[in-house]
Structure formats: C-alpha cells, structure tokens
Tab-separated table of C-alpha atoms in Angstrom:
chain	number	residue	atom	x	y	z
A	1	MET	CA	19.822	85.910	45.238
A	2	LYS	CA	17.987	82.964	45.332
A	3	VAL	CA	15.071	84.166	42.940
A	4	LYS	CA	17.873	85.874	40.701
A	5	LYS	CA	18.558	81.985	40.582
A	6	ILE	CA	15.857	80.383	39.811
A	7	PHE	CA	14.110	82.869	37.684
A	8	PRO	CA	15.600	82.559	33.785
A	9	LEU	CA	15.728	78.618	35.377
A	10	LEU	CA	12.081	78.685	35.513
A	11	ILE	CA	12.081	80.765	31.446
A	12	THR	CA	14.336	78.240	30.334
A	13	ILE	CA	11.749	74.852	31.015
A	14	SER	CA	9.261	77.168	30.124
A	15	ILE	CA	10.634	77.285	26.258
A	16	ILE	CA	11.730	73.955	26.096
A	17	PHE	CA	7.531	73.186	27.529
A	18	ILE	CA	6.105	74.909	24.739
A	19	PHE	CA	8.741	73.756	22.439
A	20	LEU	CA	7.613	70.053	22.912
A	21	TYR	CA	3.697	70.898	23.650
A	22	ILE	CA	4.286	72.850	19.554
A	23	ILE	CA	5.954	69.735	18.488
A	24	LEU	CA	3.858	66.490	19.792
A	25	ALA	CA	0.141	68.225	19.929
A	26	SER	CA	0.406	69.593	16.247
A	27	LYS	CA	-1.816	67.750	14.024
A	28	PRO	CA	-2.155	68.860	10.062
A	29	LEU	CA	-5.251	70.266	9.463
A	30	SER	CA	-7.869	67.943	8.489
A	31	LYS	CA	-8.787	67.948	4.953
A	32	GLU	CA	-12.236	69.097	3.776
A	33	TYR	CA	-14.434	67.482	0.764
A	34	THR	CA	-14.877	69.583	-2.238
A	35	PHE	CA	-18.149	69.224	-3.573
A	36	THR	CA	-17.510	70.532	-7.977
A	37	PRO	CA	-20.710	70.471	-10.433
A	38	GLU	CA	-19.047	69.493	-13.976
A	39	TRP	CA	-21.912	69.063	-16.096
A	40	ILE	CA	-25.854	69.212	-15.936
A	41	ILE	CA	-28.490	67.354	-18.662
A	42	ASN	CA	-31.193	67.879	-20.341
A	43	LEU	CA	-34.086	64.457	-20.623
A	44	ASN	CA	-36.954	66.099	-21.855
A	45	GLU	CA	-34.795	66.275	-25.830
A	46	PRO	CA	-32.025	63.922	-24.696
A	47	GLU	CA	-29.448	63.158	-27.749
A	48	ILE	CA	-29.073	59.371	-27.658
A	49	THR	CA	-25.296	58.329	-27.963
A	50	GLN	CA	-24.377	54.835	-29.112
A	51	LEU	CA	-21.087	54.085	-27.309
A	52	SER	CA	-17.740	52.228	-29.316
A	53	GLU	CA	-16.382	51.572	-25.808
A	54	ALA	CA	-17.856	49.456	-22.670
A	55	LYS	CA	-18.783	51.414	-20.396
A	56	THR	CA	-20.106	51.736	-17.295
A	57	LEU	CA	-23.704	52.234	-17.033
A	58	LEU	CA	-26.301	53.889	-14.566
A	59	ASN	CA	-30.010	53.555	-15.172
A	60	PHE	CA	-32.231	56.785	-13.507
A	61	LYS	CA	-36.064	56.739	-13.465
A	62	VAL	CA	-37.706	59.656	-13.353
A	63	ASP	CA	-41.818	60.388	-13.837
A	64	GLN	CA	-42.294	58.764	-16.764
A	65	SER	CA	-39.275	57.902	-17.921
A	66	ILE	CA	-36.345	55.276	-18.177
A	67	GLY	CA	-33.020	54.995	-19.116
A	68	TYR	CA	-28.806	54.784	-18.802
A	69	PHE	CA	-26.136	57.267	-18.599
A	70	THR	CA	-22.805	57.460	-18.209
A	71	GLU	CA	-20.116	59.289	-15.580
A	72	ASP	CA	-19.475	61.135	-19.223
A	73	GLY	CA	-23.137	62.100	-19.453
A	74	GLU	CA	-24.215	60.454	-22.554
A	75	ILE	CA	-27.290	59.032	-22.383
A	76	THR	CA	-27.557	55.835	-24.200
A	77	LEU	CA	-31.109	54.471	-23.860
A	78	TYR	CA	-34.412	56.544	-23.452
A	79	LYS	CA	-37.692	55.311	-22.825
A	80	SER	CA	-41.070	56.648	-22.345
A	81	PHE	CA	-43.292	54.883	-20.329
A	82	PRO	CA	-47.675	55.134	-20.626
A	83	SER	CA	-48.488	52.591	-16.989
A	84	LYS	CA	-44.902	50.434	-15.594
A	85	ALA	CA	-41.035	50.067	-15.264
A	86	ALA	CA	-38.774	47.971	-13.764
A	87	ILE	CA	-35.539	48.637	-14.177
A	88	SER	CA	-32.158	48.426	-12.631
A	89	ASN	CA	-28.698	48.717	-13.623
A	90	ASP	CA	-28.787	45.195	-15.849
A	91	TYR	CA	-31.894	45.195	-16.771
A	92	PHE	CA	-35.396	46.422	-17.755
A	93	ALA	CA	-39.118	46.543	-18.655
A	94	LEU	CA	-42.095	47.855	-19.523
A	95	TYR	CA	-45.371	46.662	-18.157
A	96	ASN	CA	-48.897	47.025	-17.548
A	97	THR	CA	-51.346	46.152	-14.006
A	98	GLU	CA	-52.084	42.797	-16.564
A	99	ALA	CA	-48.819	41.729	-17.417
A	100	SER	CA	-47.895	38.590	-18.553
A	101	ASN	CA	-45.239	36.659	-20.261
A	102	ILE	CA	-43.101	40.044	-19.611
A	103	PRO	CA	-40.110	41.146	-22.357
A	104	PHE	CA	-36.967	42.256	-20.326
A	105	TYR	CA	-34.004	43.948	-22.330
A	106	SER	CA	-30.244	44.354	-20.897
A	107	ASN	CA	-28.893	48.154	-20.470
A	108	ASP	CA	-28.116	48.303	-23.910
A	109	GLY	CA	-31.501	47.500	-25.140
A	110	THR	CA	-31.288	44.017	-26.691
A	111	GLN	CA	-34.320	41.895	-26.037
A	112	LYS	CA	-32.968	39.605	-23.397
A	113	GLY	CA	-35.234	37.057	-22.437
A	114	ILE	CA	-39.380	36.641	-21.053
A	115	ILE	CA	-40.482	36.713	-17.351
A	116	LYS	CA	-43.062	33.725	-18.089
A	117	GLY	CA	-46.060	34.185	-15.791
A	118	SER	CA	-47.826	37.072	-14.747
A	119	GLY	CA	-47.549	39.376	-12.456
A	120	PHE	CA	-45.087	42.502	-11.601
A	121	PRO	CA	-41.267	41.973	-12.485
A	122	PHE	CA	-38.582	43.326	-10.161
A	123	PHE	CA	-34.974	43.762	-10.737
A	124	ASN	CA	-31.920	43.871	-8.279
A	125	ASN	CA	-28.904	44.516	-9.858
A	126	ASP	CA	-28.841	41.136	-11.933
A	127	ARG	CA	-31.613	39.315	-9.746
A	128	ILE	CA	-34.563	38.631	-11.545
A	129	TYR	CA	-37.864	38.437	-9.730
A	130	LEU	CA	-42.064	38.162	-10.504
A	131	PHE	CA	-44.298	38.942	-7.541
A	132	LEU	CA	-47.425	37.308	-8.122
A	133	PRO	CA	-51.132	38.426	-8.439
A	134	GLY	CA	-52.499	38.682	-5.289
A	135	GLY	CA	-49.472	40.115	-3.016
A	136	ALA	CA	-48.265	37.504	-1.560
A	137	SER	CA	-46.257	35.054	-3.286
A	138	PHE	CA	-43.167	35.173	-5.640
A	139	SER	CA	-40.674	33.909	-7.889
A	140	ALA	CA	-37.243	34.062	-8.994
A	141	CYS	CA	-36.025	34.122	-12.113
A	142	ASP	CA	-32.791	32.581	-13.788
A	143	GLN	CA	-31.136	35.473	-16.379
A	144	ASP	CA	-33.351	34.206	-19.340
A	145	GLY	CA	-36.985	34.756	-17.510
A	146	ASN	CA	-37.929	31.337	-16.502
A	147	ILE	CA	-38.791	30.744	-12.919
A	148	LYS	CA	-36.511	28.846	-10.818
A	149	TRP	CA	-38.508	28.508	-7.668
A	150	THR	CA	-41.675	29.790	-6.433
A	151	TYR	CA	-42.290	30.630	-2.556
A	152	GLU	CA	-46.232	30.770	-2.313
A	153	SER	CA	-48.032	31.779	0.849
A	154	THR	CA	-51.635	33.250	1.971
A	155	ILE	CA	-49.878	36.362	3.802
A	156	PRO	CA	-49.851	39.600	2.041
A	157	ILE	CA	-46.151	40.781	1.246
A	158	THR	CA	-44.621	43.813	3.675
A	159	ALA	CA	-40.951	44.026	2.701
A	160	PHE	CA	-38.838	42.589	1.011
A	161	SER	CA	-34.506	42.679	0.058
A	162	SER	CA	-32.074	40.392	-1.600
A	163	ASN	CA	-28.611	40.434	-2.299
A	164	LYS	CA	-26.173	38.282	-4.126
A	165	ASN	CA	-26.773	34.872	-2.067
A	166	TYR	CA	-30.091	34.886	-0.525
A	167	THR	CA	-33.518	36.916	-0.933
A	168	VAL	CA	-35.715	38.049	2.099
A	169	SER	CA	-39.289	38.442	2.600
A	170	GLY	CA	-41.552	39.725	5.805
A	171	TYR	CA	-45.034	39.365	5.678
A	172	ALA	CA	-48.016	41.288	7.377
A	173	ASP	CA	-48.189	38.278	10.362
A	174	GLY	CA	-44.962	39.159	11.401
A	175	SER	CA	-42.805	36.754	10.170
A	176	ILE	CA	-39.014	36.851	8.051
A	177	LYS	CA	-38.238	33.952	5.684
A	178	VAL	CA	-35.181	33.046	3.786
A	179	PHE	CA	-34.537	31.829	0.909
A	180	ASP	CA	-31.006	30.488	-0.774
A	181	ASN	CA	-31.088	32.110	-4.637
A	182	ASP	CA	-29.923	29.253	-5.921
A	183	SER	CA	-32.216	26.346	-4.971
A	184	GLY	CA	-35.108	28.499	-3.463
A	185	THR	CA	-34.652	26.148	0.033
A	186	MET	CA	-35.877	28.610	2.928
A	187	GLU	CA	-32.863	28.404	5.499
A	188	ILE	CA	-34.644	30.729	8.313
A	189	ASN	CA	-38.110	31.420	9.166
A	190	PHE	CA	-38.242	33.573	12.065
A	191	ALA	CA	-40.545	36.305	13.631
A	192	PRO	CA	-39.137	39.455	15.783
A	193	GLY	CA	-42.671	39.921	18.064
A	194	GLY	CA	-42.221	42.222	20.984
A	195	SER	CA	-44.864	44.261	19.746
A	196	ASP	CA	-48.575	44.085	20.255
A	197	TYR	CA	-49.524	43.957	16.650
A	198	ALA	CA	-47.318	41.682	14.322
A	199	ILE	CA	-46.053	42.994	10.865
A	200	LEU	CA	-42.693	43.670	8.995
A	201	TYR	CA	-42.024	47.890	7.224
A	202	GLY	CA	-38.662	46.963	6.886
A	203	LEU	CA	-36.322	43.862	6.500
A	204	ASP	CA	-32.533	43.485	4.749
A	205	ILE	CA	-29.951	40.891	5.062
A	206	SER	CA	-26.328	41.570	5.212
A	207	PRO	CA	-24.601	40.774	1.701
A	208	ASP	CA	-22.408	37.490	4.508
A	209	GLY	CA	-26.303	36.162	4.851
A	210	GLN	CA	-25.249	35.924	8.877
A	211	TYR	CA	-27.004	39.065	9.842
A	212	VAL	CA	-31.521	39.803	9.254
A	213	ALA	CA	-32.181	43.867	9.752
A	214	SER	CA	-35.800	44.816	10.478
A	215	ILE	CA	-38.251	47.013	11.632
A	216	SER	CA	-41.559	45.448	11.998
A	217	GLY	CA	-44.869	45.846	14.755
A	218	LEU	CA	-46.792	48.773	15.652
A	219	GLU	CA	-47.682	49.157	19.950
A	220	LYS	CA	-44.723	48.868	20.299
A	221	GLN	CA	-42.338	48.638	16.780
A	222	ARG	CA	-39.384	48.432	17.102
A	223	PHE	CA	-35.980	47.555	15.170
A	224	VAL	CA	-34.343	44.424	15.608
A	225	LEU	CA	-30.877	42.753	14.706
A	226	ALA	CA	-30.912	38.871	14.666
A	227	HIS	CA	-27.845	36.816	14.127
A	228	LYS	CA	-28.161	33.677	12.160
A	229	GLU	CA	-26.723	30.728	14.443
A	230	ASP	CA	-27.070	26.927	13.312
A	231	ASN	CA	-29.415	28.646	11.156
A	232	GLN	CA	-31.281	29.799	14.137
A	233	PRO	CA	-31.647	33.606	14.522
A	234	LYS	CA	-30.585	34.962	17.979
A	235	ILE	CA	-31.611	38.562	18.250
A	236	VAL	CA	-28.283	40.637	19.288
A	237	PHE	CA	-29.764	43.849	19.071
A	238	HIS	CA	-33.242	45.911	19.211
A	239	HIS	CA	-34.373	48.885	19.671
A	240	PHE	CA	-38.040	50.519	20.543
A	241	LEU	CA	-39.005	53.382	18.634
A	242	ASP	CA	-40.448	56.619	19.381
A	243	SER	CA	-43.602	56.253	17.274
A	244	ASP	CA	-45.370	53.681	15.081
A	245	LEU	CA	-45.419	54.107	11.283
A	246	THR	CA	-47.655	52.630	9.103
A	247	ARG	CA	-45.952	52.340	5.963
A	248	ARG	CA	-42.710	50.302	4.529
A	249	THR	CA	-39.704	51.785	5.541
A	250	PHE	CA	-36.044	52.175	4.753
A	251	VAL	CA	-33.518	48.937	5.940
A	252	LYS	CA	-30.501	48.598	4.210
A	253	PHE	CA	-26.750	47.217	5.059
A	254	SER	CA	-23.963	49.006	3.925
A	255	SER	CA	-21.962	47.267	1.109
A	256	ASP	CA	-19.423	45.468	3.723
A	257	GLY	CA	-21.838	44.312	6.232
A	258	GLN	CA	-20.239	46.856	8.851
A	259	ARG	CA	-23.330	48.642	9.623
A	260	VAL	CA	-27.423	48.948	8.646
A	261	PHE	CA	-29.292	52.122	8.448
A	262	TYR	CA	-32.326	52.656	9.398
A	263	ASN	CA	-35.388	55.169	9.372
A	264	TYR	CA	-38.221	55.912	11.451
A	265	GLN	CA	-40.600	58.908	12.392
A	266	ASN	CA	-38.507	62.017	11.521
A	267	HIS	CA	-35.175	60.173	12.631
A	268	LEU	CA	-32.141	57.960	10.962
A	269	GLY	CA	-30.690	55.534	12.876
A	270	ILE	CA	-27.641	53.530	12.389
A	271	TYR	CA	-26.598	50.667	14.385
A	272	ASP	CA	-22.670	50.097	13.789
A	273	LEU	CA	-22.079	46.300	14.096
A	274	GLU	CA	-18.002	46.939	14.858
A	275	LYS	CA	-18.720	48.952	17.300
A	276	LYS	CA	-22.043	47.654	18.845
A	277	GLU	CA	-23.343	50.982	18.921
A	278	ASN	CA	-26.321	52.224	17.796
A	279	PHE	CA	-26.756	56.050	16.893
A	280	ILE	CA	-29.401	58.345	16.105
A	281	ILE	CA	-29.583	61.692	14.003
A	282	GLN	CA	-32.837	63.800	14.132
A	283	ILE	CA	-33.742	63.974	9.800
A	284	ASP	CA	-37.238	65.294	8.700
A	285	LYS	CA	-37.294	62.971	5.470
A	286	LYS	CA	-38.239	59.622	4.125
A	287	ILE	CA	-35.224	57.462	3.528
A	288	LEU	CA	-36.158	56.380	-0.142
A	289	SER	CA	-32.694	55.075	-1.134
A	290	ILE	CA	-28.505	54.849	0.297
A	291	GLU	CA	-25.342	55.314	-2.680
A	292	GLU	CA	-21.639	55.195	-1.334
A	293	MET	CA	-18.083	56.205	-2.211
A	294	ASN	CA	-15.180	55.803	-0.255
A	295	GLY	CA	-16.479	55.105	2.383
A	296	MET	CA	-18.694	57.883	2.534
A	297	TYR	CA	-23.277	57.680	2.328
A	298	PHE	CA	-25.208	59.818	0.384
A	299	LEU	CA	-29.002	58.964	1.420
A	300	LEU	CA	-31.892	60.457	0.106
A	301	GLY	CA	-34.979	61.433	1.475
A	302	LYS	CA	-38.064	63.053	0.361
A	303	ASN	CA	-41.125	65.140	2.572
A	304	ASN	CA	-43.678	66.194	0.282
A	305	ASN	CA	-42.042	68.057	-2.403
A	306	GLU	CA	-38.834	68.808	-0.705
A	307	TYR	CA	-36.102	65.905	-1.326
A	308	THR	CA	-32.616	66.658	1.082
A	309	VAL	CA	-29.186	64.510	0.083
A	310	TYR	CA	-27.927	63.739	3.635
A	311	ILE	CA	-24.059	62.846	3.850
A	312	ILE	CA	-22.872	60.411	6.562
A	313	GLU	CA	-18.964	59.788	7.006
A	314	LYS	CA	-17.699	55.831	8.566
A	315	THR	CA	-18.193	58.111	11.679
A	316	ASN	CA	-21.736	57.488	11.412
A	317	ILE	CA	-21.948	61.641	11.963
A	318	MET	CA	-23.906	63.942	9.864
A	319	THR	CA	-21.148	65.452	7.998
A	320	GLY	CA	-23.881	68.140	5.394
A	321	SER	CA	-26.862	67.616	3.237
A	322	PHE	CA	-28.827	69.900	0.807
A	323	SER	CA	-32.117	70.358	-0.478
A	324	PHE	CA	-33.878	70.698	-3.413
A	325	GLU	CA	-37.397	70.944	-4.838
A	326	ALA	CA	-38.889	68.363	-7.343
A	327	ASP	CA	-41.715	66.343	-8.610
A	328	SER	CA	-39.175	63.159	-8.066
A	329	ALA	CA	-35.799	62.330	-7.903
A	330	PHE	CA	-32.792	59.793	-7.728
A	331	ILE	CA	-29.056	59.788	-6.547
A	332	ARG	CA	-26.502	57.677	-7.854
A	333	THR	CA	-22.265	57.485	-7.162
A	334	SER	CA	-19.832	56.024	-9.371
A	335	ASP	CA	-15.752	56.566	-8.661
A	336	ASN	CA	-15.659	59.565	-6.610
A	337	ASN	CA	-18.734	61.024	-8.426
A	338	LEU	CA	-22.574	61.891	-7.418
A	339	PHE	CA	-25.039	62.179	-10.003
A	340	VAL	CA	-28.373	63.731	-9.011
A	341	GLY	CA	-31.728	63.332	-11.286
A	342	LYS	CA	-34.361	65.891	-10.383
A	343	ASP	CA	-37.623	65.657	-13.117
A	344	SER	CA	-35.874	65.922	-15.817
A	345	THR	CA	-32.600	66.912	-15.356
A	346	ILE	CA	-29.298	64.937	-14.278
A	347	SER	CA	-25.871	66.614	-12.337
A	348	LYS	CA	-22.756	65.412	-12.392
A	349	ILE	CA	-20.739	66.863	-8.873
A	350	LYS	CA	-17.332	65.396	-8.625
A	351	ILE	CA	-16.261	65.128	-4.943
A	352	SER	CA	-12.792	64.933	-3.968
A	353	LYS	CA	-11.020	65.696	-0.685
A	354	GLU	CA	-8.481	68.908	0.099
C-alpha cells in the first residue's frame, strides 16, 4: 500500500522537475554567420566611375596596379606603376628607387602636395612618412608633404608602426623608440631584451599609447607587452616563442586596444588585455594584414601562392577560414562587407548573422 501511494507522487515530482528544467535550462539557438557573395569586378579592363556624391573609398594594390573602389563595386581610380607605389585610403604616390621631391595625391586623384626630400614614402591612413636613404632614419610630414620632424640614427630600422597620436620605431640593436606625432618628442626609449641577440622583428603601439607590443631577439625570441608608467615602460607580459623568425613579422593591436595579435612560426598569438590571458592558434601562414568588422577579426595569411582568410571572434577562437591561390591578394572591410582582392579581381561578400 505504501508503494502504491508513493509511486504517483514520484511521477508528479518527476513531471514538475522535467517541466522546470525545460523552462530554466533552454536557450535559443546561437546565431550563425552567413557569407553571401554580391559581386565581382575585373581589374584588367576597369571602367572608371566619376562619383557624383561622396562615398567611402577603399584602396587596393595588386601586382603593378593601385587604385580605389566603392562598396558598390565602382572603380574610381586606377593606376599602373612600373617601379614602386605607396597607398592608403587617403593618399597614394608613385615613385622609383632614386626618388626625391615625390608628388602625392588624394584618393580622388588630385595632387595634394610634394614630399620634400629623398627616400621612400609611406602612408598610414592620413599620416605621411618618408624613410630616408640608408634605412636608419625617417621623417614625419604634414598634410602638404613638408617635413615636420626627423629622427636620425645609424642603426637600421627593422620595425615601424603608428597611430593617430604616436609613432613607434624598432631597430636592429633591439631598441624601441616612441615619438609624439606632432612635436617629434621621444617619449619612450627602451629595449625589451631577454634574448641572446637583440633585434626587433614586429612592433605596434596601442591606440591610447599606453602599451607597446613587440617580437624581438634571437635565441630565444619572445613576444613582449610593455605598459607606459610615468614615461617608463614596464613589461606586463612576455612569452618565449617556440622558434626564431629571421624576418619581419606581424604585431597589431585591435582598434579598441583590448587585444594584440602577433604571428610567429606556424602560430597566431592573441593577448587579451582585458582578461590578461594569452591565446595561441596554430596556423600555417605568414600573417600579412588584419581587418575588423562588428567584433570580428579577419586576418590574411600567405604561404607561397596560397592565401588564407582567418575569421576570429571576440572569444579569441578561430571560427572559420577559407583559402585560395593567387599571385597577390588583399582584404578590406566596410560596414558588414568583406572585400577580397585576388590578382585582377575584387569580390564583395556580405556578412550577416542569422
């Protein structure tokens, strides 16, 4: 009799438990990204469009040609160059190995000014630099090409980067120097050290100028993250790498300064400053560039003629990749669109989350 009374009670409790579990534990299905090809344009015979209204222009450089295009697939400028070219979304210049007093142009093709001096121009967004002959000195220029300030050295520059407020250069003796963009004042001068042979291979500075990240040294090579404290750098994280590179490599902060990406032999490292954690992803490519879009990171890697686009979310996990063969390639992002340049073509891929 007792068993008969307890049995219905157990069934009732079980039903209530299952009902509560379904209500409390259920979660909506996670949304997935959808990649939709929208158009492809051919650069072999480009049709140049004269814009009647202002649009976002994205730069391209493939083989021996440079130019600009819109999100709608309009080519607004196309130039072939026989020797060398420098380009950003704001400026471009064509030059040769013995260049001096180099004319440079805005993205609509009008001459903006002349970079006064001899050397090799470099554009980083709207920032203009001139690397002087010998590879050890550089100048920062104003928007007309006039020299604002120059830093001269006898040690070859092996790594270089800049943002809106700061310029950072790394040298073959293992030293790192941080300059104020306006005045050229050197605010930090230090060497990460920690290896038998000192040399800088990769370098970047955070958007707020508070952190400097680098890959340096031989035997053992290491990634170092330093924090600026009273204009003195303090190393807050370092990681010895499994192997030594003997070429320039990729080091780049995210636009919000919360992550720094770095590339070494068969690996991509991500240091998360917010979590204070280091993440390692195994890859088989040399990273060339990074683009961001709504919390996603797209990195372009290369190994011989094979290119791979790696897709990483803010979880610091690689969520996908795709590869293709080409002699030259690039990636750009704008809004919810990924643009992939491959030899003589540019493709638009719309990315949505469903």
